Tab-separated table of C-alpha atoms in Angstrom:
chain	number	residue	atom	x	y	z
A	1	ASP	CA	20.448	-42.192	44.359
A	2	ASP	CA	22.157	-44.761	42.090
A	3	ASP	CA	20.324	-43.091	39.024
A	4	GLY	CA	21.775	-39.633	39.886
A	5	VAL	CA	18.179	-38.288	40.849
A	6	CYS	CA	18.004	-36.524	44.092
A	7	ASP	CA	15.234	-36.830	46.623
A	8	ALA	CA	13.443	-33.746	45.803
A	9	CYS	CA	12.869	-34.918	42.415
A	10	ARG	CA	11.671	-38.334	43.540
A	11	THR	CA	9.205	-36.774	46.077
A	12	HIS	CA	7.758	-34.841	42.969
A	13	GLU	CA	7.523	-37.946	41.196
A	14	VAL	CA	5.515	-39.539	44.199
A	15	LYS	CA	3.317	-36.715	44.289
A	16	GLU	CA	2.015	-37.103	41.063
A	17	ASN	CA	0.577	-40.688	41.880
A	18	ILE	CA	-1.341	-39.821	45.219
A	19	ASP	CA	-4.976	-39.736	45.504
A	20	TRP	CA	-5.558	-36.372	46.788
A	21	GLY	CA	-9.300	-36.733	47.425
A	22	MET	CA	-8.396	-39.386	50.029
A	23	ARG	CA	-5.781	-37.505	51.624
A	24	GLU	CA	-8.041	-34.370	51.794
A	25	ASP	CA	-10.779	-36.871	53.683
A	26	GLU	CA	-7.865	-37.760	56.057
A	27	LEU	CA	-7.268	-34.058	56.636
A	28	ILE	CA	-11.030	-33.351	57.558
A	29	LYS	CA	-10.933	-36.313	59.881
A	30	LEU	CA	-7.937	-34.634	61.745
A	31	LEU	CA	-9.432	-31.328	61.865
A	32	ASP	CA	-12.732	-32.461	63.242
A	33	LYS	CA	-10.761	-34.098	65.869
A	34	HIS	CA	-9.222	-30.865	67.089
A	35	ARG	CA	-11.904	-28.698	65.980
A	36	LYS	CA	-13.509	-26.333	69.016
A	37	ASN	CA	-16.761	-24.794	69.141
A	38	ASP	CA	-16.123	-22.349	71.978
A	39	GLY	CA	-14.199	-19.644	70.089
A	40	SER	CA	-10.665	-20.758	71.177
A	41	TYR	CA	-8.077	-21.396	68.812
A	42	ASP	CA	-7.965	-24.919	67.538
A	43	CYS	CA	-4.662	-25.030	65.501
A	44	LEU	CA	-1.591	-23.090	65.135
A	45	VAL	CA	0.151	-21.810	61.940
A	46	PRO	CA	3.760	-20.448	62.229
A	47	GLY	CA	4.715	-18.069	59.725
A	48	SER	CA	6.344	-15.020	58.336
A	49	GLY	CA	3.556	-13.834	56.302
A	50	GLY	CA	4.923	-15.333	53.181
A	51	LYS	CA	3.278	-17.303	50.308
A	52	ASP	CA	3.102	-20.610	52.163
A	53	SER	CA	1.955	-19.501	55.589
A	54	SER	CA	-0.630	-17.239	53.987
A	55	TYR	CA	-1.917	-20.154	52.112
A	56	GLN	CA	-1.861	-22.318	55.130
A	57	ALA	CA	-3.756	-20.322	57.572
A	58	HIS	CA	-6.149	-18.902	54.923
A	59	VAL	CA	-7.082	-22.527	53.709
A	60	LEU	CA	-7.529	-23.605	57.151
A	61	LYS	CA	-9.844	-20.868	58.464
A	62	TYR	CA	-11.871	-19.973	55.325
A	63	LYS	CA	-12.155	-23.416	53.495
A	64	TYR	CA	-12.155	-25.849	56.496
A	65	ASN	CA	-13.533	-23.450	59.043
A	66	MET	CA	-10.895	-23.923	61.725
A	67	ASN	CA	-9.605	-21.029	64.033
A	68	PRO	CA	-6.003	-20.980	63.686
A	69	LEU	CA	-3.634	-18.659	65.767
A	70	THR	CA	-0.577	-17.528	63.717
A	71	VAL	CA	2.967	-17.261	65.390
A	72	THR	CA	6.054	-15.276	64.219
A	73	TRP	CA	9.477	-15.557	64.941
A	74	PRO	CA	10.397	-12.186	63.192
A	75	PRO	CA	13.727	-11.654	61.303
A	76	ILE	CA	16.334	-9.568	62.868
A	77	LEU	CA	15.736	-6.908	60.036
A	78	TYR	CA	12.617	-6.917	58.014
A	79	THR	CA	12.821	-5.785	54.368
A	80	ASP	CA	10.132	-3.276	53.443
A	81	TYR	CA	8.271	-5.994	51.419
A	82	GLY	CA	8.714	-8.648	54.129
A	83	LEU	CA	6.909	-6.295	56.636
A	84	LYS	CA	4.288	-5.313	54.319
A	85	ASN	CA	3.514	-8.984	53.381
A	86	TRP	CA	3.408	-9.816	57.143
A	87	LYS	CA	0.842	-6.960	57.907
A	88	ASN	CA	-1.325	-7.815	54.824
A	89	TRP	CA	-1.395	-11.589	56.068
A	90	LEU	CA	-2.765	-10.708	59.128
A	91	ASP	CA	-5.019	-8.129	57.874
A	92	ALA	CA	-6.739	-10.958	55.870
A	93	GLY	CA	-8.251	-12.256	58.942
A	94	PHE	CA	-5.676	-13.578	61.459
A	95	ASP	CA	-4.588	-13.334	65.196
A	96	ASN	CA	-1.021	-13.224	65.529
A	97	ILE	CA	1.712	-13.776	68.194
A	98	SER	CA	5.218	-12.132	67.002
A	99	PHE	CA	7.917	-12.980	69.345
A	100	TYR	CA	10.782	-10.642	69.309
A	101	ARG	CA	13.598	-12.243	71.356
A	102	ASN	CA	16.198	-10.748	73.569
A	103	GLY	CA	18.641	-8.913	70.941
A	104	LYS	CA	21.687	-8.726	72.788
A	105	VAL	CA	21.585	-12.838	73.361
A	106	MET	CA	20.334	-13.302	69.314
A	107	LYS	CA	23.349	-11.088	68.272
A	108	LEU	CA	25.824	-13.003	70.629
A	109	LEU	CA	24.620	-16.597	69.361
A	110	THR	CA	24.395	-15.446	65.953
A	111	ARG	CA	28.058	-14.487	66.126
A	112	LEU	CA	29.122	-17.571	67.766
A	113	SER	CA	27.142	-19.527	65.022
A	114	ILE	CA	29.460	-17.730	62.403
A	115	GLU	CA	32.586	-18.270	64.226
A	116	ASN	CA	32.029	-21.985	65.379
A	117	LEU	CA	29.881	-23.176	62.149
A	118	LEU	CA	30.015	-20.603	59.642
A	119	HIS	CA	26.257	-20.674	59.704
A	120	PRO	CA	24.839	-17.009	60.302
A	121	PHE	CA	21.262	-18.438	60.080
A	122	GLN	CA	21.645	-21.288	62.639
A	123	THR	CA	20.468	-19.591	65.864
A	124	PHE	CA	17.602	-18.060	63.916
A	125	ILE	CA	16.323	-21.541	62.789
A	126	TRP	CA	16.263	-23.069	66.297
A	127	GLY	CA	14.195	-20.282	67.428
A	128	GLN	CA	12.002	-20.522	64.392
A	129	LYS	CA	11.476	-24.081	64.476
A	130	ASN	CA	10.978	-24.470	68.276
A	131	LEU	CA	8.673	-21.215	68.872
A	132	ALA	CA	5.301	-22.824	67.450
A	133	PRO	CA	5.182	-25.776	69.697
A	134	LYS	CA	5.811	-23.713	72.818
A	135	ILE	CA	3.092	-21.194	72.021
A	136	ALA	CA	0.748	-24.017	71.143
A	137	SER	CA	1.432	-25.707	74.535
A	138	GLN	CA	0.890	-22.498	76.507
A	139	HIS	CA	-2.543	-21.615	74.778
A	140	GLY	CA	-3.720	-25.512	74.894
A	141	ILE	CA	-3.690	-25.962	71.203
A	142	ASN	CA	-2.795	-29.681	70.456
A	143	LEU	CA	-2.492	-29.316	66.548
A	144	VAL	CA	0.316	-27.418	64.729
A	145	PHE	CA	0.679	-27.008	61.036
A	146	TYR	CA	3.628	-26.690	58.938
A	147	GLY	CA	3.488	-26.147	55.145
A	148	GLU	CA	5.367	-28.313	52.636
A	149	ASN	CA	7.384	-31.364	53.977
A	150	GLU	CA	10.995	-30.659	53.890
A	151	ALA	CA	11.557	-33.607	51.842
A	152	GLU	CA	10.378	-31.290	49.028
A	153	TYR	CA	13.672	-29.699	49.232
A	154	GLY	CA	16.050	-32.363	49.897
A	155	ASN	CA	15.261	-34.091	53.276
A	156	PRO	CA	15.218	-37.869	53.085
A	157	LYS	CA	12.256	-38.766	50.956
A	158	GLN	CA	10.977	-41.329	53.293
A	159	ASP	CA	10.003	-38.357	55.680
A	160	PHE	CA	7.105	-37.701	52.781
A	161	ASN	CA	5.471	-40.944	53.718
A	162	LYS	CA	3.625	-39.368	56.888
A	163	SER	CA	2.192	-36.117	57.773
A	164	LYS	CA	2.940	-36.304	61.448
A	165	ARG	CA	6.417	-35.250	62.958
A	166	GLU	CA	7.776	-37.557	65.554
A	167	ASN	CA	7.898	-35.945	69.096
A	168	LYS	CA	11.693	-35.382	68.986
A	169	TYR	CA	11.203	-33.059	66.231
A	170	PHE	CA	9.747	-30.523	68.506
A	171	ALA	CA	10.572	-31.794	72.092
A	172	THR	CA	13.231	-33.197	74.209
A	173	LYS	CA	13.665	-35.024	77.598
A	174	ASN	CA	16.631	-32.661	78.729
A	175	TYR	CA	19.178	-29.984	77.313
A	176	LYS	CA	22.160	-31.995	78.284
A	177	ASN	CA	23.142	-33.026	74.749
A	178	ILE	CA	22.212	-29.946	72.740
A	179	LEU	CA	24.608	-27.724	71.010
A	180	LEU	CA	23.571	-24.078	70.371
A	181	ALA	CA	25.864	-22.229	68.073
A	182	GLY	CA	27.905	-25.113	68.310
A	183	ILE	CA	28.508	-24.914	71.902
A	184	PRO	CA	27.099	-26.737	75.225
A	185	ILE	CA	24.115	-25.099	77.040
A	186	LYS	CA	26.201	-25.180	80.188
A	187	THR	CA	29.331	-23.724	78.476
A	188	LEU	CA	27.043	-20.844	77.228
A	189	GLN	CA	25.919	-20.263	80.748
A	190	SER	CA	29.378	-20.099	82.230
A	191	ARG	CA	31.550	-18.739	79.704
A	192	TYR	CA	29.205	-15.740	78.410
A	193	ASN	CA	27.202	-15.474	81.700
A	194	LEU	CA	23.903	-16.398	80.152
A	195	SER	CA	21.031	-17.874	81.974
A	196	LEU	CA	18.823	-20.942	81.114
A	197	LYS	CA	16.196	-18.056	80.682
A	198	ASP	CA	18.292	-16.261	78.311
A	199	LEU	CA	18.599	-19.239	76.171
A	200	LYS	CA	15.128	-20.821	76.518
A	201	PRO	CA	13.280	-19.136	73.539
A	202	PHE	CA	15.984	-20.997	71.383
A	203	LEU	CA	15.386	-24.421	72.926
A	204	PRO	CA	12.916	-27.109	72.404
A	205	ILE	CA	9.998	-27.652	74.950
A	206	LEU	CA	10.649	-30.200	77.464
A	207	ASN	CA	8.237	-33.246	77.435
A	208	ASN	CA	5.698	-33.076	80.256
A	209	LYS	CA	2.029	-33.906	80.664
A	210	SER	CA	0.820	-30.412	79.261
A	211	ASN	CA	2.016	-31.074	75.639
A	212	LYS	CA	1.887	-34.968	75.515
A	213	ASN	CA	-1.149	-34.704	73.120
A	214	LEU	CA	0.694	-32.117	70.790
A	215	GLU	CA	0.735	-33.107	67.332
A	216	VAL	CA	2.753	-31.365	64.640
A	217	HIS	CA	1.613	-32.050	60.894
A	218	TYR	CA	2.749	-31.101	57.388
A	219	LEU	CA	-0.389	-29.664	55.697
A	220	GLY	CA	1.332	-30.450	52.339
A	221	TYR	CA	0.589	-34.236	53.342
A	222	TYR	CA	-3.143	-33.518	52.840
A	223	LEU	CA	-3.065	-30.913	50.288
A	224	LYS	CA	-1.107	-31.110	47.015
A	225	TRP	CA	1.609	-28.450	47.411
A	226	ILE	CA	2.301	-26.283	44.346
A	227	PRO	CA	4.845	-23.364	45.445
A	228	GLN	CA	3.726	-21.259	42.421
A	229	GLU	CA	0.041	-22.072	43.162
A	230	ALA	CA	0.415	-21.045	46.764
A	231	TYR	CA	1.962	-17.640	45.519
A	232	TYR	CA	-1.114	-16.972	43.272
A	233	TYR	CA	-3.464	-17.841	46.163
A	234	ALA	CA	-1.578	-15.656	48.603
A	235	VAL	CA	-1.794	-12.682	46.152
A	236	GLU	CA	-5.456	-13.188	45.740
A	237	LYS	CA	-6.409	-13.829	49.261
A	238	CYS	CA	-3.811	-11.896	51.289
A	239	ASN	CA	-2.693	-9.226	49.218
A	240	PHE	CA	0.949	-10.723	48.933
């Protein structure tokens, strides 16, 4: 800003002045709205088994008595520690869907992302961001929780003023204007002989009746998010 201070630091300042007790009351109302008593999943937590997703899932299940389904878009290659943490997360008491996408398509799109965007992680991010709402919709789950708001790390600080992400964050009317690896969908299909089925895992869901009630929220809006404390919690509760 004009004072030379970044949005992430401004967001930190705001967090110190929030009534977190009131925010927790808001969270409980949201959870009660979506809570199910028939044993089915009532919220979804995407994650890798890192400190944040471990904290999210555990606090929702064991403090607020929700029944979360966890969902993972795994890395192309796990580190030994990463795989161990993911397994320990699930062994702490969670059901999980791990979606391993078509390796041939993933490698092609990753190469094209590097060539066109100098961004080897872009294809992975597309899939990672778009998987959770799709799985939630398929399982009749209308509440998805991400962890801390991206404003913590430099997204516009006005994003921090609300917990709910707009529909356009995770859904679209059509794929016409989407560029994947910097290339229009139709061009990918014709030039590289890819079908829409090949590309679908990386794309957002299409707006329809089945997902019209889907809500995507940041848990960090309701609970004061301190990364180091999330780490300590994950070590204690999930053997991180």
